[in-house]
PDB file of C-alpha atoms and ligand atoms in Angstrom:
ATOM      1  CA  MET A   1     -64.073  82.133 121.050  1.00  0.00           C
ATOM      2  CA  THR A   2     -63.285  85.693 119.918  1.00  0.00           C
ATOM      3  CA  PRO A   3     -61.239  85.670 116.725  1.00  0.00           C
ATOM      4  CA  ASP A   4     -57.969  87.604 116.705  1.00  0.00           C
ATOM      5  CA  LEU A   5     -59.037  90.209 114.165  1.00  0.00           C
ATOM      6  CA  ALA A   6     -55.695  92.023 114.278  1.00  0.00           C
ATOM      7  CA  ALA A   7     -53.877  88.814 113.297  1.00  0.00           C
ATOM      8  CA  TYR A   8     -56.427  88.149 110.560  1.00  0.00           C
ATOM      9  CA  ALA A   9     -55.977  91.650 109.122  1.00  0.00           C
ATOM     10  CA  ARG A  10     -52.184  91.266 109.256  1.00  0.00           C
ATOM     11  CA  ASP A  11     -51.825  87.687 107.961  1.00  0.00           C
ATOM     12  CA  GLY A  12     -54.964  86.949 105.946  1.00  0.00           C
ATOM     13  CA  PHE A  13     -55.619  83.733 107.823  1.00  0.00           C
ATOM     14  CA  LEU A  14     -56.518  82.501 111.291  1.00  0.00           C
ATOM     15  CA  ILE A  15     -55.924  79.091 112.827  1.00  0.00           C
ATOM     16  CA  LEU A  16     -58.563  78.006 115.338  1.00  0.00           C
ATOM     17  CA  GLU A  17     -57.290  74.792 116.853  1.00  0.00           C
ATOM     18  CA  GLY A  18     -59.779  72.372 118.364  1.00  0.00           C
ATOM     19  CA  TYR A  19     -62.715  74.278 116.905  1.00  0.00           C
ATOM     20  CA  VAL A  20     -64.579  71.199 115.685  1.00  0.00           C
ATOM     21  CA  SER A  21     -65.126  68.234 117.991  1.00  0.00           C
ATOM     22  CA  ALA A  22     -63.880  64.744 117.127  1.00  0.00           C
ATOM     23  CA  GLN A  23     -67.516  63.687 117.119  1.00  0.00           C
ATOM     24  CA  ASP A  24     -68.397  66.229 114.433  1.00  0.00           C
ATOM     25  CA  CYS A  25     -65.326  65.265 112.371  1.00  0.00           C
ATOM     26  CA  ASP A  26     -66.470  61.634 112.622  1.00  0.00           C
ATOM     27  CA  ALA A  27     -70.004  62.590 111.574  1.00  0.00           C
ATOM     28  CA  LEU A  28     -68.842  64.496 108.477  1.00  0.00           C
ATOM     29  CA  GLN A  29     -66.482  61.718 107.443  1.00  0.00           C
ATOM     30  CA  ALA A  30     -69.182  59.092 107.917  1.00  0.00           C
ATOM     31  CA  ARG A  31     -71.664  61.138 105.928  1.00  0.00           C
ATOM     32  CA  ALA A  32     -69.198  61.658 103.069  1.00  0.00           C
ATOM     33  CA  ALA A  33     -68.504  57.908 103.054  1.00  0.00           C
ATOM     34  CA  ALA A  34     -72.241  57.217 102.837  1.00  0.00           C
ATOM     35  CA  LEU A  35     -72.657  59.669  99.939  1.00  0.00           C
ATOM     36  CA  VAL A  36     -69.765  58.010  98.137  1.00  0.00           C
ATOM     37  CA  ALA A  37     -71.203  54.547  98.751  1.00  0.00           C
ATOM     38  CA  ALA A  38     -74.499  55.667  97.195  1.00  0.00           C
ATOM     39  CA  PHE A  39     -72.784  57.291  94.209  1.00  0.00           C
ATOM     40  CA  ASP A  40     -72.917  55.439  90.910  1.00  0.00           C
ATOM     41  CA  PRO A  41     -69.750  56.449  89.083  1.00  0.00           C
ATOM     42  CA  GLY A  42     -70.755  54.822  85.801  1.00  0.00           C
ATOM     43  CA  PRO A  43     -71.773  57.937  83.890  1.00  0.00           C
ATOM     44  CA  VAL A  44     -68.829  59.968  85.118  1.00  0.00           C
ATOM     45  CA  ARG A  45     -66.076  57.430  84.810  1.00  0.00           C
ATOM     46  CA  THR A  46     -66.919  55.204  81.903  1.00  0.00           C
ATOM     47  CA  VAL A  47     -70.184  55.755  80.067  1.00  0.00           C
ATOM     48  CA  PHE A  48     -69.381  58.915  78.084  1.00  0.00           C
ATOM     49  CA  SER A  49     -68.276  58.229  74.565  1.00  0.00           C
ATOM     50  CA  ALA A  50     -64.764  59.369  73.783  1.00  0.00           C
ATOM     51  CA  ARG A  51     -66.064  62.203  71.630  1.00  0.00           C
ATOM     52  CA  ASP A  52     -68.549  63.532  74.174  1.00  0.00           C
ATOM     53  CA  GLN A  53     -66.470  62.942  77.231  1.00  0.00           C
ATOM     54  CA  GLY A  54     -64.913  66.381  77.501  1.00  0.00           C
ATOM     55  CA  HIS A  55     -68.187  68.143  76.866  1.00  0.00           C
ATOM     56  CA  ALA A  56     -70.203  66.003  79.262  1.00  0.00           C
ATOM     57  CA  ARG A  57     -67.567  66.368  81.926  1.00  0.00           C
ATOM     58  CA  ASP A  58     -67.569  70.145  81.565  1.00  0.00           C
ATOM     59  CA  HIS A  59     -71.308  70.148  81.908  1.00  0.00           C
ATOM     60  CA  TYR A  60     -71.169  67.975  85.001  1.00  0.00           C
ATOM     61  CA  PHE A  61     -68.775  70.476  86.562  1.00  0.00           C
ATOM     62  CA  GLN A  62     -70.552  73.617  85.355  1.00  0.00           C
ATOM     63  CA  GLU A  63     -73.790  72.610  87.028  1.00  0.00           C
ATOM     64  CA  SER A  64     -72.200  71.474  90.271  1.00  0.00           C
ATOM     65  CA  GLY A  65     -72.651  74.838  92.000  1.00  0.00           C
ATOM     66  CA  GLY A  66     -76.234  73.848  92.779  1.00  0.00           C
ATOM     67  CA  ALA A  67     -75.697  70.114  93.161  1.00  0.00           C
ATOM     68  CA  ILE A  68     -73.777  67.372  94.939  1.00  0.00           C
ATOM     69  CA  ARG A  69     -71.272  66.046  92.426  1.00  0.00           C
ATOM     70  CA  PHE A  70     -68.259  63.772  92.582  1.00  0.00           C
ATOM     71  CA  PHE A  71     -64.888  64.483  90.969  1.00  0.00           C
ATOM     72  CA  PHE A  72     -62.095  61.986  90.436  1.00  0.00           C
ATOM     73  CA  GLU A  73     -58.388  62.373  90.969  1.00  0.00           C
ATOM     74  CA  GLU A  74     -56.620  62.529  87.646  1.00  0.00           C
ATOM     75  CA  ALA A  75     -54.095  59.987  88.818  1.00  0.00           C
ATOM     76  CA  ALA A  76     -56.803  57.528  89.866  1.00  0.00           C
ATOM     77  CA  THR A  77     -56.673  54.384  87.778  1.00  0.00           C
ATOM     78  CA  ASP A  78     -57.622  51.168  89.461  1.00  0.00           C
ATOM     79  CA  GLN A  79     -58.385  52.532  92.938  1.00  0.00           C
ATOM     80  CA  PRO A  80     -61.836  51.739  94.296  1.00  0.00           C
ATOM     81  CA  VAL A  81     -64.129  54.798  94.130  1.00  0.00           C
ATOM     82  CA  PRO A  82     -63.761  55.812  97.818  1.00  0.00           C
ATOM     83  CA  LEU A  83     -59.983  56.057  97.264  1.00  0.00           C
ATOM     84  CA  ALA A  84     -60.190  57.604  93.807  1.00  0.00           C
ATOM     85  CA  LEU A  85     -62.211  60.765  94.420  1.00  0.00           C
ATOM     86  CA  ASN A  86     -60.672  64.211  94.615  1.00  0.00           C
ATOM     87  CA  LYS A  87     -63.718  66.011  95.998  1.00  0.00           C
ATOM     88  CA  ILE A  88     -67.469  66.299  96.396  1.00  0.00           C
ATOM     89  CA  GLY A  89     -69.000  69.706  95.611  1.00  0.00           C
ATOM     90  CA  HIS A  90     -70.407  72.286  95.589  1.00  0.00           C
ATOM     91  CA  ALA A  91     -73.781  72.569  97.397  1.00  0.00           C
ATOM     92  CA  LEU A  92     -73.419  69.934 100.117  1.00  0.00           C
ATOM     93  CA  HIS A  93     -74.340  72.591 102.670  1.00  0.00           C
ATOM     94  CA  ASP A  94     -77.760  73.115 101.061  1.00  0.00           C
ATOM     95  CA  LEU A  95     -78.644  69.684  99.755  1.00  0.00           C
ATOM     96  CA  ASP A  96     -77.372  67.285 102.390  1.00  0.00           C
ATOM     97  CA  PRO A  97     -78.960  67.467 105.862  1.00  0.00           C
ATOM     98  CA  VAL A  98     -75.799  66.511 107.765  1.00  0.00           C
ATOM     99  CA  PHE A  99     -73.610  69.087 106.023  1.00  0.00           C
ATOM    100  CA  ASP A 100     -76.434  71.636 106.199  1.00  0.00           C
ATOM    101  CA  ARG A 101     -76.729  71.269 109.968  1.00  0.00           C
ATOM    102  CA  PHE A 102     -73.001  71.379 110.500  1.00  0.00           C
ATOM    103  CA  SER A 103     -72.477  74.371 108.196  1.00  0.00           C
ATOM    104  CA  ARG A 104     -75.284  76.418 109.724  1.00  0.00           C
ATOM    105  CA  GLN A 105     -74.331  76.068 113.379  1.00  0.00           C
ATOM    106  CA  PRO A 106     -74.677  79.375 115.256  1.00  0.00           C
ATOM    107  CA  ARG A 107     -70.975  79.392 116.187  1.00  0.00           C
ATOM    108  CA  LEU A 108     -70.015  79.631 112.518  1.00  0.00           C
ATOM    109  CA  ALA A 109     -72.573  82.390 112.000  1.00  0.00           C
ATOM    110  CA  ALA A 110     -71.054  84.329 114.896  1.00  0.00           C
ATOM    111  CA  LEU A 111     -67.566  83.799 113.480  1.00  0.00           C
ATOM    112  CA  ALA A 112     -68.660  85.078 110.052  1.00  0.00           C
ATOM    113  CA  HIS A 113     -70.178  88.175 111.630  1.00  0.00           C
ATOM    114  CA  ALA A 114     -67.095  88.789 113.753  1.00  0.00           C
ATOM    115  CA  LEU A 115     -64.988  88.667 110.566  1.00  0.00           C
ATOM    116  CA  GLY A 116     -67.073  91.472 109.092  1.00  0.00           C
ATOM    117  CA  LEU A 117     -69.557  89.611 106.902  1.00  0.00           C
ATOM    118  CA  ALA A 118     -72.712  91.567 107.744  1.00  0.00           C
ATOM    119  CA  ARG A 119     -74.983  89.439 105.533  1.00  0.00           C
ATOM    120  CA  PRO A 120     -73.142  86.138 105.217  1.00  0.00           C
ATOM    121  CA  LEU A 121     -74.342  83.813 102.477  1.00  0.00           C
ATOM    122  CA  LEU A 122     -73.186  80.210 102.190  1.00  0.00           C
ATOM    123  CA  LEU A 123     -72.016  79.994  98.610  1.00  0.00           C
ATOM    124  CA  GLN A 124     -69.956  76.853  98.201  1.00  0.00           C
ATOM    125  CA  SER A 125     -68.996  73.696 100.067  1.00  0.00           C
ATOM    126  CA  MET A 126     -66.455  71.039  99.214  1.00  0.00           C
ATOM    127  CA  TYR A 127     -65.475  67.761 100.801  1.00  0.00           C
ATOM    128  CA  LEU A 128     -61.793  67.382  99.914  1.00  0.00           C
ATOM    129  CA  PHE A 129     -60.235  63.915 100.042  1.00  0.00           C
ATOM    130  CA  LYS A 130     -56.531  64.462  99.263  1.00  0.00           C
ATOM    131  CA  GLN A 131     -56.180  60.692  98.938  1.00  0.00           C
ATOM    132  CA  PRO A 132     -53.135  58.750 100.117  1.00  0.00           C
ATOM    133  CA  ARG A 133     -50.398  58.716  97.422  1.00  0.00           C
ATOM    134  CA  ILE A 134     -52.531  60.110  94.569  1.00  0.00           C
ATOM    135  CA  GLY A 135     -54.020  63.267  96.162  1.00  0.00           C
ATOM    136  CA  ALA A 136     -53.018  65.970  93.699  1.00  0.00           C
ATOM    137  CA  GLU A 137     -51.297  69.254  94.310  1.00  0.00           C
ATOM    138  CA  VAL A 138     -53.434  72.408  94.257  1.00  0.00           C
ATOM    139  CA  GLY A 139     -51.501  75.273  92.686  1.00  0.00           C
ATOM    140  CA  TRP A 140     -51.154  78.800  94.053  1.00  0.00           C
ATOM    141  CA  HIS A 141     -54.406  80.701  93.785  1.00  0.00           C
ATOM    142  CA  GLN A 142     -56.736  83.186  95.460  1.00  0.00           C
ATOM    143  CA  ASP A 143     -60.234  81.886  96.208  1.00  0.00           C
ATOM    144  CA  ALA A 144     -61.637  85.203  94.977  1.00  0.00           C
ATOM    145  CA  ALA A 145     -60.507  84.161  91.486  1.00  0.00           C
ATOM    146  CA  TYR A 146     -63.231  81.505  91.582  1.00  0.00           C
ATOM    147  CA  LEU A 147     -65.805  83.183  93.806  1.00  0.00           C
ATOM    148  CA  HIS A 148     -65.680  86.828  92.957  1.00  0.00           C
ATOM    149  CA  THR A 149     -67.806  89.590  94.425  1.00  0.00           C
ATOM    150  CA  GLN A 150     -67.475  93.361  94.087  1.00  0.00           C
ATOM    151  CA  PRO A 151     -65.989  94.321  96.435  1.00  0.00           C
ATOM    152  CA  SER A 152     -64.227  91.072  97.246  1.00  0.00           C
ATOM    153  CA  THR A 153     -65.822  89.388 100.257  1.00  0.00           C
ATOM    154  CA  VAL A 154     -65.263  85.653  99.838  1.00  0.00           C
ATOM    155  CA  THR A 155     -64.042  84.033 103.035  1.00  0.00           C
ATOM    156  CA  GLY A 156     -63.131  80.381 103.479  1.00  0.00           C
ATOM    157  CA  PHE A 157     -63.661  78.145 106.490  1.00  0.00           C
ATOM    158  CA  TRP A 158     -61.338  75.175 105.970  1.00  0.00           C
ATOM    159  CA  ILE A 159     -61.702  72.373 108.492  1.00  0.00           C
ATOM    160  CA  ALA A 160     -59.166  69.579 108.939  1.00  0.00           C
ATOM    161  CA  LEU A 161     -60.988  66.255 109.286  1.00  0.00           C
ATOM    162  CA  ASP A 162     -57.641  64.430 109.460  1.00  0.00           C
ATOM    163  CA  ASP A 163     -54.333  65.685 110.802  1.00  0.00           C
ATOM    164  CA  ALA A 164     -52.844  67.752 107.970  1.00  0.00           C
ATOM    165  CA  ASP A 165     -49.077  68.175 107.766  1.00  0.00           C
ATOM    166  CA  ARG A 166     -46.254  68.640 105.255  1.00  0.00           C
ATOM    167  CA  HIS A 167     -46.286  64.965 104.321  1.00  0.00           C
ATOM    168  CA  ASN A 168     -49.950  64.655 103.370  1.00  0.00           C
ATOM    169  CA  GLY A 169     -50.441  68.013 101.680  1.00  0.00           C
ATOM    170  CA  CYS A 170     -51.455  70.589 104.262  1.00  0.00           C
ATOM    171  CA  LEU A 171     -52.317  74.143 103.188  1.00  0.00           C
ATOM    172  CA  VAL A 172     -49.432  76.481 102.406  1.00  0.00           C
ATOM    173  CA  GLU A 173     -49.892  80.241 102.210  1.00  0.00           C
ATOM    174  CA  LEU A 174     -48.117  83.572 101.805  1.00  0.00           C
ATOM    175  CA  PRO A 175     -48.725  85.505 105.023  1.00  0.00           C
ATOM    176  CA  GLY A 176     -49.938  89.042 104.497  1.00  0.00           C
ATOM    177  CA  ALA A 177     -50.234  88.655 100.722  1.00  0.00           C
ATOM    178  CA  HIS A 178     -54.025  89.070 100.868  1.00  0.00           C
ATOM    179  CA  ARG A 179     -53.351  92.808 100.789  1.00  0.00           C
ATOM    180  CA  GLY A 180     -52.345  92.532  97.127  1.00  0.00           C
ATOM    181  CA  PRO A 181     -54.729  92.625  94.155  1.00  0.00           C
ATOM    182  CA  LEU A 182     -56.826  89.860  92.660  1.00  0.00           C
ATOM    183  CA  ARG A 183     -54.635  88.366  89.909  1.00  0.00           C
ATOM    184  CA  GLU A 184     -57.130  86.469  87.791  1.00  0.00           C
ATOM    185  CA  ARG A 185     -60.699  85.284  87.438  1.00  0.00           C
ATOM    186  CA  PHE A 186     -62.144  81.931  86.433  1.00  0.00           C
ATOM    187  CA  LEU A 187     -65.413  82.714  84.702  1.00  0.00           C
ATOM    188  CA  ARG A 188     -68.052  81.773  82.142  1.00  0.00           C
ATOM    189  CA  GLU A 189     -67.824  83.230  78.686  1.00  0.00           C
ATOM    190  CA  ASP A 190     -70.085  82.039  75.874  1.00  0.00           C
ATOM    191  CA  GLY A 191     -70.930  78.900  77.805  1.00  0.00           C
ATOM    192  CA  ARG A 192     -67.288  77.999  78.388  1.00  0.00           C
ATOM    193  CA  MET A 193     -65.033  78.324  81.412  1.00  0.00           C
ATOM    194  CA  ILE A 194     -62.018  80.522  80.969  1.00  0.00           C
ATOM    195  CA  THR A 195     -59.327  82.035  83.154  1.00  0.00           C
ATOM    196  CA  ARG A 196     -58.690  85.719  82.621  1.00  0.00           C
ATOM    197  CA  ARG A 197     -55.677  87.527  84.039  1.00  0.00           C
ATOM    198  CA  SER A 198     -56.734  90.799  85.632  1.00  0.00           C
ATOM    199  CA  ASP A 199     -53.511  91.933  87.263  1.00  0.00           C
ATOM    200  CA  ALA A 200     -49.963  91.104  86.236  1.00  0.00           C
ATOM    201  CA  SER A 201     -48.340  91.488  89.678  1.00  0.00           C
ATOM    202  CA  PRO A 202     -46.386  88.444  90.790  1.00  0.00           C
ATOM    203  CA  TRP A 203     -47.016  86.958  94.216  1.00  0.00           C
ATOM    204  CA  PRO A 204     -45.034  88.957  96.771  1.00  0.00           C
ATOM    205  CA  ASP A 205     -41.637  87.698  97.776  1.00  0.00           C
ATOM    206  CA  VAL A 206     -42.524  86.300 101.202  1.00  0.00           C
ATOM    207  CA  ALA A 207     -41.639  82.872 102.508  1.00  0.00           C
ATOM    208  CA  PRO A 208     -44.545  80.399 102.215  1.00  0.00           C
ATOM    209  CA  VAL A 209     -45.841  79.093 105.533  1.00  0.00           C
ATOM    210  CA  ALA A 210     -47.147  75.534 105.919  1.00  0.00           C
ATOM    211  CA  LEU A 211     -50.369  75.501 107.935  1.00  0.00           C
ATOM    212  CA  GLU A 212     -50.023  72.204 109.714  1.00  0.00           C
ATOM    213  CA  ALA A 213     -53.378  71.570 111.340  1.00  0.00           C
ATOM    214  CA  ARG A 214     -54.557  68.882 113.684  1.00  0.00           C
ATOM    215  CA  ARG A 215     -57.886  67.219 113.139  1.00  0.00           C
ATOM    216  CA  GLY A 216     -60.686  69.588 114.204  1.00  0.00           C
ATOM    217  CA  THR A 217     -58.748  72.768 113.383  1.00  0.00           C
ATOM    218  CA  LEU A 218     -60.665  75.472 111.521  1.00  0.00           C
ATOM    219  CA  VAL A 219     -58.581  77.712 109.283  1.00  0.00           C
ATOM    220  CA  VAL A 220     -60.139  80.994 108.175  1.00  0.00           C
ATOM    221  CA  LEU A 221     -58.790  82.052 104.780  1.00  0.00           C
ATOM    222  CA  HIS A 222     -59.188  85.550 103.405  1.00  0.00           C
ATOM    223  CA  GLY A 223     -60.437  85.366  99.824  1.00  0.00           C
ATOM    224  CA  LEU A 224     -57.436  87.244  98.445  1.00  0.00           C
ATOM    225  CA  LEU A 225     -54.800  85.213 100.324  1.00  0.00           C
ATOM    226  CA  PRO A 226     -52.605  83.222  97.921  1.00  0.00           C
ATOM    227  CA  HIS A 227     -52.509  79.581  99.018  1.00  0.00           C
ATOM    228  CA  ALA A 228     -51.770  76.137  97.678  1.00  0.00           C
ATOM    229  CA  SER A 229     -51.302  72.570  98.835  1.00  0.00           C
ATOM    230  CA  ALA A 230     -48.699  69.972  97.932  1.00  0.00           C
ATOM    231  CA  PRO A 231     -49.530  66.495  96.617  1.00  0.00           C
ATOM    232  CA  ASN A 232     -50.177  63.822  99.193  1.00  0.00           C
ATOM    233  CA  ARG A 233     -47.226  61.451  98.909  1.00  0.00           C
ATOM    234  CA  SER A 234     -47.959  59.782 102.223  1.00  0.00           C
ATOM    235  CA  SER A 235     -50.031  56.728 103.054  1.00  0.00           C
ATOM    236  CA  ARG A 236     -52.421  58.893 105.132  1.00  0.00           C
ATOM    237  CA  ALA A 237     -55.558  60.562 103.818  1.00  0.00           C
ATOM    238  CA  ARG A 238     -56.022  64.282 104.382  1.00  0.00           C
ATOM    239  CA  HIS A 239     -59.762  64.880 104.361  1.00  0.00           C
ATOM    240  CA  ALA A 240     -61.051  68.410 104.841  1.00  0.00           C
ATOM    241  CA  TYR A 241     -64.331  70.265 104.582  1.00  0.00           C
ATOM    242  CA  ALA A 242     -64.254  73.722 103.032  1.00  0.00           C
ATOM    243  CA  LEU A 243     -67.100  76.211 103.196  1.00  0.00           C
ATOM    244  CA  HIS A 244     -67.015  79.517 101.317  1.00  0.00           C
ATOM    245  CA  LEU A 245     -69.054  82.540 102.345  1.00  0.00           C
ATOM    246  CA  ILE A 246     -69.715  85.855 100.674  1.00  0.00           C
ATOM    247  CA  ASP A 247     -71.376  89.016 101.923  1.00  0.00           C
ATOM    248  CA  GLY A 248     -74.858  89.540 100.494  1.00  0.00           C
ATOM    249  CA  ARG A 249     -74.206  93.285 100.368  1.00  0.00           C
ATOM    250  CA  ALA A 250     -71.663  92.776  97.567  1.00  0.00           C
ATOM    251  CA  ASP A 251     -72.465  92.228  93.920  1.00  0.00           C
ATOM    252  CA  TYR A 252     -72.174  88.650  92.622  1.00  0.00           C
ATOM    253  CA  PRO A 253     -71.329  88.808  88.892  1.00  0.00           C
ATOM    254  CA  ALA A 254     -73.419  86.783  86.470  1.00  0.00           C
ATOM    255  CA  ASP A 255     -70.265  85.508  84.787  1.00  0.00           C
ATOM    256  CA  ASN A 256     -68.921  83.769  87.903  1.00  0.00           C
ATOM    257  CA  TRP A 257     -68.465  80.072  87.127  1.00  0.00           C
ATOM    258  CA  LEU A 258     -70.625  79.084  90.118  1.00  0.00           C
ATOM    259  CA  GLN A 259     -74.273  79.720  89.343  1.00  0.00           C
ATOM    260  CA  ARG A 260     -77.222  78.164  91.132  1.00  0.00           C
ATOM    261  CA  PRO A 261     -80.344  78.505  89.025  1.00  0.00           C
ATOM    262  CA  GLY A 262     -83.266  77.219  91.062  1.00  0.00           C
ATOM    263  CA  LEU A 263     -81.308  77.104  94.318  1.00  0.00           C
ATOM    264  CA  PRO A 264     -81.347  80.541  95.976  1.00  0.00           C
ATOM    265  CA  LEU A 265     -78.372  81.490  98.116  1.00  0.00           C
ATOM    266  CA  ARG A 266     -79.067  81.278 101.827  1.00  0.00           C
ATOM    267  CA  GLY A 267     -77.411  82.558 104.936  1.00  0.00           C
ATOM    268  CA  PHE A 268     -77.161  80.782 108.277  1.00  0.00           C
ATOM    269  CA  ALA A 269     -80.894  80.869 109.019  1.00  0.00           C
TER     270      ALA A 269
HETATM  271 FE1  FE2 B   1     -58.489  77.664  97.736  1.00  0.00          FE
END
């Protein structure tokens, strides 16, 4: 499958329908379910003392770039754990054999190269649950705000593991708006995570487009493309797997939130 590079340059995204087989979607969903079943939520959900909770939680997140960690939906109260999680992140692709194999398939390597990543490195992976009824909204953002390189190279592969539509919180984006500047960065400063505005321009005045995607669709997202997703108000889950790549030729700042001490970045090999 040759990607439509002209459309990608114009729009900042590409929709590759039927890219991932039903079998592979099943395998990723089954693997995520197994990881969740083996996860002991005690320390994350209940054990922290009230005073330490914020600090311990921050720590749990800050170290997740080189780990497999589980994050709850804020609205989760009495849901069982498999229906209460927001995501698993952020090194599934390095630390779990099923996600590793899937993420490093030669087809994805070829796609990354075709998109212009000469030395693609697999930086971040997330299993996104977008749970029925409580799956939270994700506000407008550029992925490069979280995964910054100089120059900007971050590229997302977002794969629908369930049908994603307007009712269960599909992606929404501003076509062509990837040609604007990076607006802000989420970074480490003195051991804390902060958001710093780097450009005051508003998002351009273009109509948002909902990227409804059937199960197995791969959406390529340019790192500077503003996108969001609505809350899931439906009774249907909207699972997705998101993999973020950068080009090893670009500089990866030491103040990026995602650091992986002891877990070197790898490409597709
Ligand atoms: Fe994003």
